[in-house]
Short mmCIF file of C-alpha atoms in Angstrom, two decimals:
data_model
loop_
_atom_site.label_atom_id
_atom_site.label_comp_id
_atom_site.label_asym_id
_atom_site.label_seq_id
_atom_site.Cartn_x
_atom_site.Cartn_y
_atom_site.Cartn_z
CA UNK A 107 96.56 133.60 41.20
CA UNK A 108 93.05 133.72 42.14
CA UNK A 109 91.52 131.44 44.93
CA UNK A 110 89.56 128.48 43.38
CA UNK A 111 86.13 127.28 44.99
CA UNK A 112 86.27 123.65 46.56
CA UNK A 113 86.10 120.96 44.09
CA UNK A 114 85.77 117.13 44.41
CA UNK A 115 88.24 114.45 44.52
CA UNK A 116 86.96 110.99 43.86
CA UNK A 117 83.48 112.60 44.36
CA UNK A 118 84.39 113.99 47.54
CA UNK A 119 84.56 117.79 48.41
CA UNK A 120 88.20 119.06 49.21
CA UNK A 121 89.71 122.49 50.45
CA UNK A 122 89.46 125.37 47.97
CA UNK A 123 92.69 126.20 46.23
CA UNK A 124 94.70 129.56 47.07
CA UNK A 125 97.76 131.47 46.34
CA UNK A 126 100.85 130.57 48.28
CA UNK A 127 100.94 134.07 50.17
CA UNK A 128 97.11 133.37 51.24
CA UNK A 129 97.88 129.77 52.37
CA UNK A 130 100.56 131.02 54.34
CA UNK A 131 98.67 133.65 55.95
CA UNK A 132 96.11 131.22 57.04
CA UNK A 133 98.76 128.69 58.01
CA UNK A 134 100.19 131.25 60.43
CA UNK A 135 97.05 132.31 62.09
CA UNK A 136 96.11 128.57 62.71
CA UNK A 137 99.74 128.04 64.26
CA UNK A 138 98.96 130.94 66.70
CA UNK A 139 96.09 128.63 67.96
CA UNK A 140 98.13 125.60 67.89
CA UNK A 141 100.74 127.44 70.16
CA UNK A 142 98.13 128.50 72.40
CA UNK A 143 96.81 124.73 72.82
CA UNK A 144 100.24 123.50 73.33
CA UNK A 145 101.03 125.93 76.09
CA UNK A 146 97.49 125.02 77.70
CA UNK A 147 98.45 121.23 77.37
CA UNK A 148 101.79 122.09 79.15
CA UNK A 149 99.75 123.62 81.75
CA UNK A 150 97.61 120.80 82.35
CA UNK A 151 100.74 118.38 82.45
CA UNK A 152 102.09 120.62 85.09
CA UNK A 153 98.94 120.51 86.96
CA UNK A 154 98.88 116.82 86.69
CA UNK A 155 102.54 116.29 88.34
CA UNK A 156 100.99 118.32 91.10
CA UNK A 157 97.77 116.22 91.96
CA UNK A 158 97.57 114.62 95.22
CA UNK A 159 97.37 110.98 95.49
CA UNK A 160 95.29 108.47 97.26
CA UNK A 161 96.12 105.31 98.99
CA UNK A 162 95.22 102.18 96.95
CA UNK A 163 94.92 98.39 97.82
CA UNK A 164 97.95 96.52 96.18
CA UNK A 165 96.97 93.25 96.82
CA UNK A 166 94.39 92.66 94.01
CA UNK A 167 94.95 89.24 92.88
CA UNK A 168 95.22 89.07 88.94
CA UNK A 169 95.41 85.91 86.84
CA UNK A 170 98.48 86.21 84.43
CA UNK A 171 100.35 83.37 82.47
CA UNK A 172 102.87 83.41 84.84
CA UNK A 173 100.58 82.58 87.72
CA UNK A 174 98.75 84.96 90.27
CA UNK A 175 100.33 88.67 90.72
CA UNK A 176 99.26 91.36 92.92
CA UNK A 177 99.06 95.04 91.86
CA UNK A 178 102.34 95.55 93.51
CA UNK A 179 103.88 92.72 91.56
CA UNK A 180 102.62 94.44 88.32
CA UNK A 181 105.18 97.18 88.94
CA UNK A 182 107.71 94.82 88.20
CA UNK A 183 110.12 96.41 90.47
CA UNK A 184 109.55 100.13 89.01
CA UNK A 185 108.31 102.86 90.82
CA UNK A 186 105.22 103.83 88.62
CA UNK A 187 102.62 101.82 86.67
CA UNK A 188 100.19 102.67 83.91
CA UNK A 189 96.99 100.21 83.67
CA UNK A 190 94.74 100.25 80.81
CA UNK A 191 91.33 98.49 81.41
CA UNK A 192 90.34 96.69 78.55
CA UNK A 193 86.36 96.20 78.41
CA UNK A 194 84.94 92.92 78.90
CA UNK A 195 81.90 92.61 76.45
CA UNK A 196 81.61 88.72 76.93
CA UNK A 197 82.67 85.63 74.89
CA UNK A 198 83.81 86.31 71.67
CA UNK A 199 83.20 90.03 71.77
CA UNK A 200 85.89 92.34 71.94
CA UNK A 201 85.40 96.28 72.04
CA UNK A 202 86.69 97.88 68.87
CA UNK A 203 87.65 101.00 70.76
CA UNK A 204 90.04 99.15 73.14
CA UNK A 205 91.24 96.95 70.38
CA UNK A 206 91.84 100.12 68.41
CA UNK A 207 93.81 101.74 71.46
CA UNK A 208 95.90 98.40 72.25
CA UNK A 209 97.13 98.24 68.68
CA UNK A 210 98.47 101.72 69.21
CA UNK A 211 100.38 100.72 72.53
CA UNK A 212 104.01 100.96 71.82
CA UNK A 213 107.46 102.25 73.15
CA UNK A 214 107.20 100.21 76.50
CA UNK A 215 111.01 99.70 76.78
CA UNK A 216 111.33 103.79 76.67
CA UNK A 217 108.52 103.98 79.38
CA UNK A 218 110.46 101.18 81.45
CA UNK A 219 113.69 103.26 81.07
CA UNK A 220 111.83 106.04 82.53
CA UNK A 221 110.73 103.74 85.61
CA UNK A 222 107.30 103.19 84.27
CA UNK A 223 105.73 99.85 83.87
CA UNK A 224 102.54 99.26 81.50
CA UNK A 225 99.98 96.44 81.83
CA UNK A 226 96.75 95.88 79.99
CA UNK A 227 93.82 94.42 82.51
CA UNK A 228 90.64 93.12 81.77
CA UNK A 229 87.65 91.35 83.56
CA UNK A 230 87.79 88.78 80.69
CA UNK A 231 88.78 85.47 81.55
CA UNK A 232 92.65 84.74 81.05
CA UNK A 233 91.96 82.18 78.34
CA UNK A 234 90.00 84.56 76.42
CA UNK A 235 92.27 87.11 76.81
CA UNK A 236 95.48 84.94 75.69
CA UNK A 237 93.51 84.00 72.71
CA UNK A 238 92.70 87.46 71.51
CA UNK A 239 96.18 88.70 72.46
CA UNK A 240 97.47 85.94 70.10
CA UNK A 241 95.22 86.75 67.28
CA UNK A 242 96.16 90.46 67.38
CA UNK A 243 99.92 89.73 67.83
CA UNK A 244 100.03 91.78 70.95
CA UNK A 245 103.02 91.22 73.00
CA UNK A 246 102.35 93.84 76.04
CA UNK A 247 101.71 92.29 79.34
CA UNK A 248 97.91 91.53 79.57
CA UNK A 249 96.35 90.29 82.77
CA UNK A 250 92.88 89.16 83.96
CA UNK A 251 90.97 91.03 86.93
CA UNK A 252 88.13 88.62 86.81
CA UNK A 253 86.68 87.94 90.36
CA UNK A 254 88.39 90.87 91.75
CA UNK A 255 86.68 94.47 92.50
CA UNK A 256 89.76 96.28 90.79
CA UNK A 257 87.61 97.45 87.83
CA UNK A 258 84.79 98.89 90.06
CA UNK A 259 87.38 100.21 92.69
CA UNK A 260 88.93 102.26 89.85
CA UNK A 261 85.42 103.46 88.78
CA UNK A 262 85.52 101.86 85.43
CA UNK A 263 82.39 99.98 85.96
CA UNK A 264 83.01 97.49 83.47
CA UNK A 265 84.22 100.01 80.93
CA UNK A 266 87.50 101.14 79.88
CA UNK A 267 89.79 103.62 81.59
CA UNK A 268 93.59 104.49 81.95
CA UNK A 269 95.11 104.81 85.62
CA UNK A 270 98.32 105.78 86.73
CA UNK A 271 99.55 104.34 89.96
CA UNK A 272 102.96 105.12 92.12
CA UNK A 273 104.40 102.86 94.91
CA UNK A 274 106.46 103.76 97.98
CA UNK A 275 108.10 100.57 99.05
CA UNK A 276 104.98 98.18 99.46
CA UNK A 277 102.60 100.86 99.59
CA UNK A 278 100.56 101.74 96.50
CA UNK A 279 98.89 105.17 95.48
CA UNK A 280 96.51 106.20 92.54
CA UNK A 281 97.71 109.29 90.94
CA UNK A 282 95.64 110.01 87.83
CA UNK A 283 92.74 108.43 85.92
CA UNK A 284 90.98 109.22 82.43
CA UNK A 285 88.71 107.71 80.11
CA UNK A 286 86.49 108.48 77.04
CA UNK A 287 88.33 111.52 75.17
CA UNK A 288 91.21 111.45 77.69
CA UNK A 289 92.18 108.06 76.20
CA UNK A 290 91.10 108.89 72.78
CA UNK A 291 93.60 111.76 72.54
CA UNK A 292 96.27 109.41 73.03
CA UNK A 293 96.12 107.12 70.06
CA UNK A 294 98.89 107.78 67.47
CA UNK A 295 96.57 107.50 64.33
CA UNK A 296 93.96 109.67 65.74
CA UNK A 297 96.65 112.28 66.41
CA UNK A 298 98.05 112.05 62.75
CA UNK A 299 94.33 112.03 61.25
CA UNK A 300 93.60 115.40 63.12
CA UNK A 301 96.33 116.89 60.94
CA UNK A 302 94.94 115.91 57.46
CA UNK A 303 92.08 117.62 55.53
CA UNK A 304 89.27 114.79 56.04
CA UNK A 305 90.28 114.34 59.81
CA UNK A 306 89.19 111.02 61.16
CA UNK A 307 86.03 110.91 58.87
CA UNK A 308 83.88 110.37 61.86
CA UNK A 309 80.07 111.82 61.90
CA UNK A 310 80.94 113.77 65.33
CA UNK A 311 83.50 116.00 63.75
CA UNK A 312 82.97 119.62 63.16
CA UNK A 313 83.71 119.20 59.29
CA UNK A 314 82.75 121.36 56.07
CA UNK A 315 79.79 120.19 54.22
CA UNK A 316 80.25 117.42 51.99
CA UNK A 317 83.34 115.95 53.86
CA UNK A 318 83.16 112.13 54.19
CA UNK A 319 82.02 111.10 57.38
CA UNK A 320 80.73 107.89 59.03
CA UNK A 321 79.84 106.33 62.40
CA UNK A 322 82.66 105.96 64.74
CA UNK A 323 82.70 102.18 64.68
CA UNK A 324 80.99 102.23 61.28
#
């Protein structure tokens, strides 16, 4: 069977059709690159586990549905804490990227079993947070850092960021942080879409000519 040039599906370009042997060869070549990437990611994770840490103030006072809590309180008795900082875009304006990320948060019970607590923090007023949380059906811990220097001290400067903290008794330390594509890579849907022929269909992607693409939030 000869390979068939790209055609269209519903007016969109599609991958070319090839014999099974040619497809398997191409898949095997890609698998080599995937294995290299997996080993590189394993090596990066090993480096993260060897990062030094920095002392961090555990006394920030967050507004929560259960009253004021400090950063130390947010550990909920566990040794590690992951914080996602949700952008504050003002009244009635909620970041679509932060919303997409928060929609993907799952498995918090499994994290807890491993001694890791999770909390989503925003400079939005607590009332705005609770209204949006109810509207979206989110159940994860979500607190307000409004009026504190927490966001600025993390380096988020009003943007979004994911940070990891470790505590030793009452002493709190920051061990890791990431933003931008470092957060983007954690989304379940993005990881699945990256496996599909058309990808995320966003205009920044390196896709073949004719592939469907649109602005990231368009």
